[in-house]
Coordinates of C-alpha atoms in Angstrom, one line a residue:
M67 CA 0.3 0.0 0.1
G68 CA 1.4 3.3 -0.9
E69 CA 1.8 6.4 1.1
A70 CA -1.2 8.1 -0.5
E71 CA -3.6 4.8 -0.2
Q72 CA -2.2 4.6 3.5
R73 CA -3.2 8.6 4.0
D74 CA -6.9 7.6 2.4
M75 CA -7.3 4.7 4.5
R76 CA -6.6 6.4 7.6
K77 CA -9.1 9.2 6.6
Y78 CA -11.7 6.7 5.9
L79 CA -11.0 4.8 9.1
Q80 CA -11.5 8.1 11.3
Q81 CA -14.5 9.2 9.4
S82 CA -16.3 5.6 9.9
H83 CA -15.4 5.8 13.6
D84 CA -16.6 9.6 14.2
R85 CA -20.2 8.6 12.1
I86 CA -20.8 6.0 14.9
F87 CA -20.5 8.5 17.8
E88 CA -22.3 11.2 15.6
N89 CA -25.2 8.8 15.1
N90 CA -25.3 8.0 18.8
R91 CA -25.4 11.6 19.8
I92 CA -28.5 12.0 17.5
W93 CA -30.1 8.8 18.8
A94 CA -29.6 10.0 22.2
E95 CA -31.1 13.3 21.8
E96 CA -33.8 11.8 19.9
Q97 CA -34.9 9.5 22.7
K98 CA -34.4 12.4 25.2
K99 CA -37.1 14.5 23.3
K100 CA -39.7 11.5 22.7
H101 CA -39.3 9.8 26.2
P102 CA -37.8 12.1 28.7
E103 CA -37.7 9.3 31.2
F104 CA -36.1 6.9 28.7
F105 CA -32.5 6.7 30.1
E106 CA -33.5 6.8 33.6
R107 CA -35.6 3.8 33.3
L108 CA -32.6 2.0 31.4
S109 CA -30.3 2.9 34.3
A110 CA -32.8 1.3 36.7
G111 CA -32.1 -2.2 35.6
Q112 CA -33.4 -4.8 33.0
S113 CA -36.5 -6.9 33.1
P114 CA -36.7 -8.4 29.2
E115 CA -39.4 -10.6 28.1
Y116 CA -37.4 -12.3 25.6
L117 CA -34.0 -14.2 25.3
W118 CA -33.0 -14.0 21.7
I119 CA -30.2 -16.6 20.4
G120 CA -29.5 -15.4 16.8
C121 CA -26.7 -15.5 14.2
S122 CA -23.7 -12.9 14.4
D123 CA -24.6 -12.0 10.7
S124 CA -24.6 -8.2 10.8
R125 CA -27.8 -7.9 8.6
I126 CA -30.2 -9.0 11.2
P127 CA -30.6 -6.4 14.0
A128 CA -33.0 -8.3 16.5
E129 CA -34.7 -5.3 18.1
A130 CA -35.4 -3.8 14.7
I131 CA -37.0 -6.6 12.9
T132 CA -39.1 -7.4 15.9
G133 CA -40.2 -4.0 16.8
L134 CA -38.9 -4.2 20.4
E135 CA -37.2 -1.4 22.4
A136 CA -34.1 -1.5 24.5
G137 CA -34.5 -3.3 27.5
E138 CA -37.1 -5.8 26.2
M139 CA -34.7 -8.2 24.7
F140 CA -31.6 -10.1 26.4
I141 CA -29.4 -11.0 23.2
H142 CA -27.0 -13.6 22.3
R143 CA -25.2 -13.8 19.0
N144 CA -22.7 -16.5 17.6
I145 CA -21.9 -18.2 14.2
A146 CA -25.1 -19.9 13.1
N147 CA -27.2 -19.3 16.2
L148 CA -25.8 -22.6 17.8
V149 CA -26.5 -23.6 21.5
C150 CA -23.7 -26.1 22.3
A151 CA -23.7 -27.6 25.9
T152 CA -20.0 -27.0 26.1
D153 CA -20.0 -23.2 25.2
L154 CA -19.9 -21.8 28.3
N155 CA -20.8 -18.4 26.9
V156 CA -24.2 -19.3 25.6
M157 CA -24.8 -21.7 28.7
S158 CA -24.0 -19.0 31.0
V159 CA -26.7 -16.5 28.9
V160 CA -29.3 -19.2 29.2
N161 CA -28.8 -19.9 32.8
Y162 CA -28.8 -16.0 33.9
A163 CA -31.5 -15.3 31.4
V164 CA -33.7 -18.0 32.6
R165 CA -33.1 -18.1 36.4
H166 CA -32.0 -14.5 37.2
L167 CA -34.1 -12.3 34.3
H168 CA -37.0 -14.6 34.5
V169 CA -37.5 -14.1 30.4
K170 CA -40.8 -15.6 29.2
H171 CA -39.7 -16.5 25.9
I172 CA -36.6 -18.1 24.4
V173 CA -36.0 -17.5 20.6
V174 CA -33.6 -19.2 18.5
C175 CA -33.8 -17.3 15.3
G176 CA -31.6 -18.5 12.3
H177 CA -31.8 -16.8 8.6
Y178 CA -32.1 -18.2 5.4
G179 CA -28.5 -17.8 3.3
C180 CA -26.7 -18.3 6.4
G181 CA -22.9 -18.5 5.6
G182 CA -22.0 -20.6 8.6
V183 CA -24.8 -23.3 7.6
K184 CA -23.5 -23.1 4.0
A185 CA -19.8 -23.7 5.2
A186 CA -20.8 -26.7 7.1
M187 CA -22.2 -28.2 3.8
T188 CA -18.9 -27.7 2.1
P189 CA -16.7 -30.7 2.2
K190 CA -13.6 -28.4 3.1
D191 CA -11.3 -28.2 6.0
L192 CA -12.0 -24.9 7.5
G193 CA -9.2 -24.8 10.2
L194 CA -10.5 -23.4 13.6
L195 CA -14.2 -23.2 12.3
N196 CA -14.0 -27.0 12.2
P197 CA -15.2 -28.0 15.8
W198 CA -17.8 -25.3 15.7
L199 CA -19.2 -26.1 12.3
R200 CA -19.3 -29.9 13.3
N201 CA -22.4 -29.1 15.5
I202 CA -24.3 -28.2 12.3
R203 CA -22.8 -31.3 10.2
D204 CA -24.2 -33.3 13.1
V205 CA -27.6 -31.9 12.6
Y206 CA -27.1 -32.9 9.0
R207 CA -26.4 -36.4 10.0
L208 CA -29.3 -36.7 12.1
H209 CA -31.8 -35.5 9.5
D210 CA -29.6 -37.1 6.5
A211 CA -32.6 -38.8 5.0
E212 CA -34.9 -36.0 4.7
L213 CA -32.1 -33.8 3.4
S214 CA -30.6 -36.1 0.9
A215 CA -34.2 -36.4 -0.6
I216 CA -34.3 -32.6 -1.3
K217 CA -32.9 -32.5 -4.7
D218 CA -32.8 -29.0 -5.2
E219 CA -29.5 -27.7 -3.6
G220 CA -31.1 -24.4 -2.4
K221 CA -34.1 -25.7 -0.7
R222 CA -32.1 -28.1 0.9
Y223 CA -29.8 -25.5 2.3
D224 CA -32.9 -23.5 3.6
R225 CA -34.4 -26.8 5.3
L226 CA -30.9 -27.4 7.0
V227 CA -31.1 -23.7 8.3
E228 CA -34.5 -24.6 9.7
L229 CA -33.5 -28.0 11.2
N230 CA -30.4 -26.3 12.9
V231 CA -32.9 -23.8 14.5
V232 CA -35.1 -27.0 15.8
E233 CA -32.0 -28.7 17.1
Q234 CA -30.7 -25.8 19.0
A235 CA -34.0 -25.2 20.6
R236 CA -34.0 -28.8 21.7
N237 CA -30.6 -28.1 23.0
I238 CA -32.0 -25.4 25.2
I239 CA -34.8 -27.3 26.4
K240 CA -32.3 -30.1 27.5
T241 CA -31.1 -27.5 30.2
A242 CA -31.6 -27.8 33.9
A243 CA -32.2 -24.1 34.1
L244 CA -35.2 -24.4 31.5
Q245 CA -36.6 -27.5 32.8
Q246 CA -36.8 -26.7 36.5
C247 CA -37.9 -22.9 36.0
Y248 CA -40.6 -24.2 33.4
K249 CA -41.7 -26.7 35.9
E250 CA -41.8 -24.2 38.9
R251 CA -43.3 -21.0 36.9
G252 CA -44.7 -22.3 33.4
Y253 CA -42.2 -20.4 31.6
P254 CA -40.1 -19.6 29.5
I255 CA -41.3 -21.3 26.4
V256 CA -38.9 -22.2 23.5
H257 CA -39.6 -20.8 20.0
G258 CA -37.7 -21.4 16.7
W259 CA -37.6 -18.5 13.9
V260 CA -36.1 -17.8 10.7
F261 CA -35.6 -14.7 9.2
G262 CA -36.0 -14.1 5.3
F263 CA -33.8 -11.6 3.6
N264 CA -36.0 -11.7 0.6
D265 CA -39.2 -10.3 2.4
G266 CA -37.6 -9.3 5.8
R267 CA -40.5 -11.6 7.5
L268 CA -40.1 -14.0 10.4
K269 CA -41.1 -17.5 10.0
D270 CA -42.2 -19.2 13.0
L271 CA -41.3 -23.0 12.6
E272 CA -43.9 -23.7 15.2
I273 CA -41.8 -26.2 17.5
D274 CA -44.1 -28.2 19.8
F275 CA -42.5 -26.9 23.1
E276 CA -44.7 -29.0 25.4
G277 CA -44.3 -32.4 23.0
Q278 CA -40.5 -31.7 22.8
L279 CA -40.2 -31.0 26.6
K280 CA -42.0 -34.5 27.4
D281 CA -39.9 -36.3 24.9
I282 CA -36.5 -34.9 26.0
R283 CA -37.3 -35.5 30.0
R284 CA -37.6 -39.2 28.8
I285 CA -33.5 -39.0 28.6
Y286 CA -32.3 -35.5 29.8
D287 CA -34.8 -34.9 32.6
L288 CA -32.9 -32.6 35.2
T289 CA -35.9 -31.3 37.0
T290 CA -35.0 -33.0 40.5
D291 CA -31.5 -31.7 40.5
A292 CA -30.9 -27.9 40.6
M293 CA -27.2 -27.5 39.1
E294 CA -26.6 -23.8 39.0
G295 CA -25.1 -23.2 35.6
S296 CA -26.5 -26.2 34.0

């Protein structure tokens, strides 16, 4: 990179940085005008109704597409919206949201065109991503018969996105936090949604939460042992 190019790049980086703070200033002023008590309410604490587990994809702003405001949704995002029992990050989020924030709904939201799911379908060594993407490949293995019967590659890809959401929702239902709190309070319930870029709409996969919970408890029943952090 030449000296002129470096100068232009530094200028661009500074401008893009400054733009965020200008946007923040405008947003803060608008919030004060519309809702004078807005920041006072935020400072008092949070009591969100929803836990959102979504993909890290930058094109899916959770609050914007659901119409919710700051403080209404607790959010965790990672590549391909996975809920792995060995991932202390997502497990901590689920535990805190369920046991301490008392969320009423847990949403696993995937999206069509997911790069993580597509990468998992690619027979290629992806280095550090391999162990993460193997979780999606395991979803493919579990549903191989259904997926292999779909001849259209795009439709097969879309269906794997949906099945991945369903399996991650099941992983949440397997946790002690969910099972114990649902038994005690009757909530939270778990949903599986998929976002479409073509129309901006959310698709409800209509997971049978009660049925899934009943089936899962045959093997993963943790309702009698309050293991904090599980």
